[in-house]
Coordinates of C-alpha atoms in Angstrom, one line a residue:
M1 CA 0.0 0.0 0.0
I2 CA 1.4 3.4 -0.9
R3 CA 0.0 6.4 0.9
D4 CA 0.1 8.0 4.3
G5 CA -2.8 7.4 6.6
S6 CA -4.9 4.5 7.7
S7 CA -8.1 2.9 6.7
S8 CA -11.3 2.6 8.7
V9 CA -13.4 0.9 5.9
G10 CA -13.5 -2.9 6.0
T11 CA -12.9 -5.0 3.0
R12 CA -16.4 -6.5 2.9
A13 CA -18.1 -3.1 3.3
L14 CA -16.0 -1.6 0.5
R15 CA -16.8 -4.5 -1.8
V16 CA -20.6 -4.1 -1.1
V17 CA -20.4 -0.4 -1.9
I18 CA -18.3 -0.9 -5.0
A19 CA -20.8 -3.4 -6.3
L20 CA -23.7 -1.0 -5.6
A21 CA -21.9 1.9 -7.2
T22 CA -21.0 -0.2 -10.2
A23 CA -24.6 -1.2 -10.6
A24 CA -25.8 2.4 -10.3
V25 CA -23.4 3.5 -13.0
V26 CA -24.4 0.7 -15.3
V27 CA -28.1 1.3 -14.7
G28 CA -27.7 5.1 -14.9
G29 CA -25.7 4.9 -18.1
A30 CA -28.3 2.6 -19.7
T31 CA -31.2 4.9 -18.9
M32 CA -29.7 8.4 -19.3
G33 CA -28.4 9.2 -22.7
T34 CA -26.1 12.0 -21.4
A35 CA -24.2 9.8 -18.9
A36 CA -22.1 7.8 -21.4
P37 CA -20.2 10.7 -23.1
A38 CA -19.2 12.2 -19.8
A39 CA -17.8 8.9 -18.6
A40 CA -16.0 8.1 -21.8
A41 CA -13.0 10.4 -21.4
P42 CA -12.0 9.1 -17.8
N43 CA -12.5 5.5 -18.9
T44 CA -10.2 6.0 -21.9
M45 CA -7.6 7.7 -19.8
S46 CA -7.8 5.0 -17.1
A47 CA -7.4 2.3 -19.7
Q48 CA -4.4 3.9 -21.2
L49 CA -2.8 4.4 -17.7
A50 CA -3.5 0.8 -16.9
Y51 CA -1.7 -0.2 -20.1
D52 CA 1.2 2.1 -19.1
F53 CA 1.5 0.4 -15.8
E54 CA 1.4 -3.0 -17.4
W55 CA 4.1 -1.9 -19.8
A56 CA 6.3 -0.5 -17.0
I57 CA 6.0 -3.7 -15.1
D58 CA 7.1 -5.8 -18.1
V59 CA 10.0 -3.4 -18.8
E60 CA 11.3 -3.6 -15.3
R61 CA 11.0 -7.4 -15.3
A62 CA 13.0 -7.5 -18.6
H63 CA 15.7 -5.3 -17.0
V64 CA 16.3 -8.1 -14.4
G65 CA 16.0 -11.0 -16.9
L66 CA 12.4 -12.0 -16.2
G67 CA 9.7 -12.6 -18.9
P68 CA 6.6 -10.5 -19.3
L69 CA 3.3 -11.3 -17.5
V70 CA 0.1 -12.2 -19.3
V71 CA -2.6 -9.6 -18.7
D72 CA -5.8 -11.2 -17.3
P73 CA -8.8 -9.0 -18.4
V74 CA -11.0 -10.4 -15.6
V75 CA -8.5 -9.6 -12.9
S76 CA -7.9 -6.2 -14.5
Q77 CA -11.6 -5.4 -14.3
Q78 CA -11.7 -6.5 -10.7
A79 CA -8.7 -4.3 -10.0
L80 CA -10.4 -1.3 -11.8
E81 CA -13.5 -1.8 -9.6
W82 CA -11.3 -1.9 -6.5
S83 CA -9.5 1.3 -7.5
G84 CA -12.8 3.0 -8.1
G85 CA -14.1 1.9 -4.7
M86 CA -10.9 3.2 -2.9
A87 CA -11.4 6.5 -4.7
L88 CA -15.1 6.6 -3.7
F89 CA -14.1 6.3 -0.1
N90 CA -10.9 8.2 -0.4
T91 CA -9.3 5.2 1.4
L92 CA -6.3 3.2 0.4
V93 CA -6.8 -0.4 1.4
E94 CA -5.7 -3.8 0.2
D95 CA -8.3 -6.3 -0.8
R96 CA -8.0 -8.9 1.9
L97 CA -10.4 -11.3 0.1
Y98 CA -8.4 -11.3 -3.2
V99 CA -6.2 -14.2 -2.3
A100 CA -9.1 -16.3 -1.0
E101 CA -11.1 -15.6 -4.1
M102 CA -8.2 -16.4 -6.5
S103 CA -7.4 -19.6 -4.5
S104 CA -10.9 -20.9 -5.0
A105 CA -11.2 -19.7 -8.6
V106 CA -7.8 -21.0 -9.7
P107 CA -6.8 -23.7 -7.2
A108 CA -3.6 -24.7 -9.2
M109 CA -2.2 -21.2 -8.6
S110 CA -0.2 -20.8 -5.5
R111 CA 1.3 -17.3 -5.6
Y112 CA -0.6 -14.0 -5.3
G113 CA 0.3 -10.4 -4.8
E114 CA -1.3 -7.0 -4.8
N115 CA -0.1 -3.5 -4.9
V116 CA -2.4 -0.5 -4.2
G117 CA -1.4 3.1 -4.5
V118 CA -2.6 6.6 -5.0
G119 CA -0.9 9.8 -6.1
P120 CA -1.3 13.0 -8.1
T121 CA 0.1 11.4 -11.2
A122 CA 0.6 7.9 -12.6
A123 CA 4.3 8.5 -12.7
S124 CA 4.4 9.3 -9.0
V125 CA 2.5 6.1 -8.1
E126 CA 4.8 4.0 -10.3
A127 CA 7.9 5.7 -8.8
A128 CA 6.6 5.0 -5.3
F129 CA 5.9 1.3 -6.2
M130 CA 9.4 0.9 -7.6
A131 CA 11.0 2.6 -4.5
S132 CA 9.1 0.3 -2.1
P133 CA 10.9 -3.1 -1.7
P134 CA 7.6 -5.1 -1.0
H135 CA 5.8 -3.5 -4.0
R136 CA 8.8 -3.9 -6.3
A137 CA 9.1 -7.6 -5.1
N138 CA 5.5 -8.1 -6.2
M139 CA 6.2 -6.7 -9.7
L140 CA 9.3 -8.8 -10.0
G141 CA 7.8 -11.9 -8.3
N142 CA 7.5 -15.4 -9.6
Y143 CA 4.1 -14.7 -11.3
T144 CA 2.7 -15.5 -14.7
H145 CA -0.3 -13.2 -14.8
M146 CA -1.3 -9.7 -13.8
G147 CA -4.3 -7.4 -13.8
V148 CA -4.1 -3.6 -13.4
G149 CA -6.9 -1.2 -12.7
V150 CA -6.4 2.6 -12.7
F151 CA -9.1 5.0 -11.6
V152 CA -8.7 8.8 -12.1
A153 CA -10.9 10.6 -9.6
G154 CA -12.6 13.9 -10.2
N155 CA -9.9 15.7 -8.2
G156 CA -7.3 14.2 -10.5
M157 CA -5.9 11.7 -8.0
V158 CA -4.8 8.5 -9.6
W159 CA -5.8 5.3 -7.8
V160 CA -4.0 2.1 -8.8
T161 CA -4.5 -1.6 -8.1
E162 CA -2.0 -4.1 -9.5
R163 CA -2.7 -7.8 -8.9
F164 CA -0.4 -10.7 -9.6
Y165 CA -0.8 -14.5 -9.6
G166 CA 1.0 -17.5 -10.9

């Protein structure tokens, strides 16, 4: 986790609100013709930033002789939802249920990792991840897959969730 401060929101509570907020956005976007264009620009920016994080992870892995990771679109979507939920609550928190869910969904996988961060720019979050030994270890870990979700809040803050498994 990259940010000063502590969290008072539990993982389960955050997941419930994320699910409700996602449902409200989907329903709202489907019934109101003006909602989709306003949401298009942030989604496009978030998708490009997620790609940039994926690329930076693979470049760093290559620098130390490791192969690239396969991007898992389902895990990326889950990571995006988690990032959006953290932004909604303005609370940086790791998803304590991620490992349990992945273990049950993909029992053959035995290694999991997660990085969460927030900052004024994507570059500042990436630099903080690389400067933090535990976060860097996740990016350079013995994993085969990753999913990255980036959410840019209305105030410009960039919320990032990187998930790894293998």
